[in-house]
Amino acid sequence: MKRQKRDRLERAHAQGYRAGVTGRSKEICPYQNLDIRSQWLGGWREAMEDRGGGLFNKAM
């Protein structure tokens, strides 16, 4: 049971990260559960920090 819960939280974090990388708003978070929502938002914030640091800038 713990593995399933951890997988769900990891998946939410990854989905939030993908949303942040693509520049989507944090308001689109699909989760209502506080634990899962906080993981999604954590991923989103991490992606925004990475974008701000230039990790995803296109080099030409």
Short mmCIF file of C-alpha atoms in Angstrom, two decimals:
data_model
loop_
_atom_site.label_atom_id
_atom_site.label_comp_id
_atom_site.label_asym_id
_atom_site.label_seq_id
_atom_site.Cartn_x
_atom_site.Cartn_y
_atom_site.Cartn_z
CA MET A 1 0.00 0.00 0.00
CA LYS A 2 2.80 2.44 0.78
CA ARG A 3 4.37 1.82 -2.61
CA GLN A 4 1.12 2.69 -4.37
CA LYS A 5 0.80 5.91 -2.39
CA ARG A 6 4.42 6.87 -3.11
CA ASP A 7 3.95 6.12 -6.82
CA ARG A 8 0.87 8.34 -6.91
CA LEU A 9 2.76 11.17 -5.22
CA GLU A 10 5.76 10.75 -7.53
CA ARG A 11 3.45 10.77 -10.55
CA ALA A 12 1.77 13.96 -9.35
CA HIS A 13 5.16 15.62 -8.87
CA ALA A 14 6.24 14.59 -12.38
CA GLN A 15 2.99 15.88 -13.89
CA GLY A 16 3.42 19.20 -12.09
CA TYR A 17 7.00 19.44 -13.33
CA ARG A 18 5.88 18.82 -16.93
CA ALA A 19 3.19 21.49 -16.57
CA GLY A 20 5.75 23.98 -15.26
CA VAL A 21 8.29 23.22 -17.98
CA THR A 22 5.68 23.92 -20.65
CA GLY A 23 4.78 27.22 -18.96
CA ARG A 24 1.30 26.27 -17.82
CA SER A 25 -0.32 28.01 -14.86
CA LYS A 26 -0.30 26.44 -11.42
CA GLU A 27 -4.05 27.08 -11.36
CA ILE A 28 -4.58 24.06 -13.65
CA CYS A 29 -3.60 21.60 -10.91
CA PRO A 30 -6.11 18.75 -11.28
CA TYR A 31 -5.82 17.48 -7.69
CA GLN A 32 -8.00 18.36 -4.71
CA ASN A 33 -6.32 16.08 -2.14
CA LEU A 34 -3.90 18.22 -0.12
CA ASP A 35 -0.98 15.77 -0.13
CA ILE A 36 -1.15 15.06 -3.84
CA ARG A 37 -1.80 18.71 -4.69
CA SER A 38 1.26 19.80 -2.72
CA GLN A 39 3.40 17.28 -4.62
CA TRP A 40 2.05 18.58 -7.96
CA LEU A 41 2.74 22.18 -6.95
CA GLY A 42 6.21 21.21 -5.74
CA GLY A 43 6.99 19.79 -9.17
CA TRP A 44 5.56 22.90 -10.81
CA ARG A 45 7.71 25.20 -8.63
CA GLU A 46 10.81 23.12 -9.33
CA ALA A 47 10.21 23.43 -13.07
CA MET A 48 9.72 27.18 -12.78
CA GLU A 49 13.04 27.48 -10.95
CA ASP A 50 14.73 25.41 -13.66
CA ARG A 51 13.17 27.56 -16.38
CA GLY A 52 14.26 30.71 -14.58
CA GLY A 53 17.79 29.35 -14.31
CA GLY A 54 17.95 28.83 -18.06
CA LEU A 55 17.80 25.05 -18.03
CA PHE A 56 15.19 24.96 -20.78
CA ASN A 57 16.30 27.81 -23.01
CA LYS A 58 16.71 26.87 -26.66
CA ALA A 59 20.26 27.23 -27.89
CA MET A 60 20.80 28.22 -31.51
#
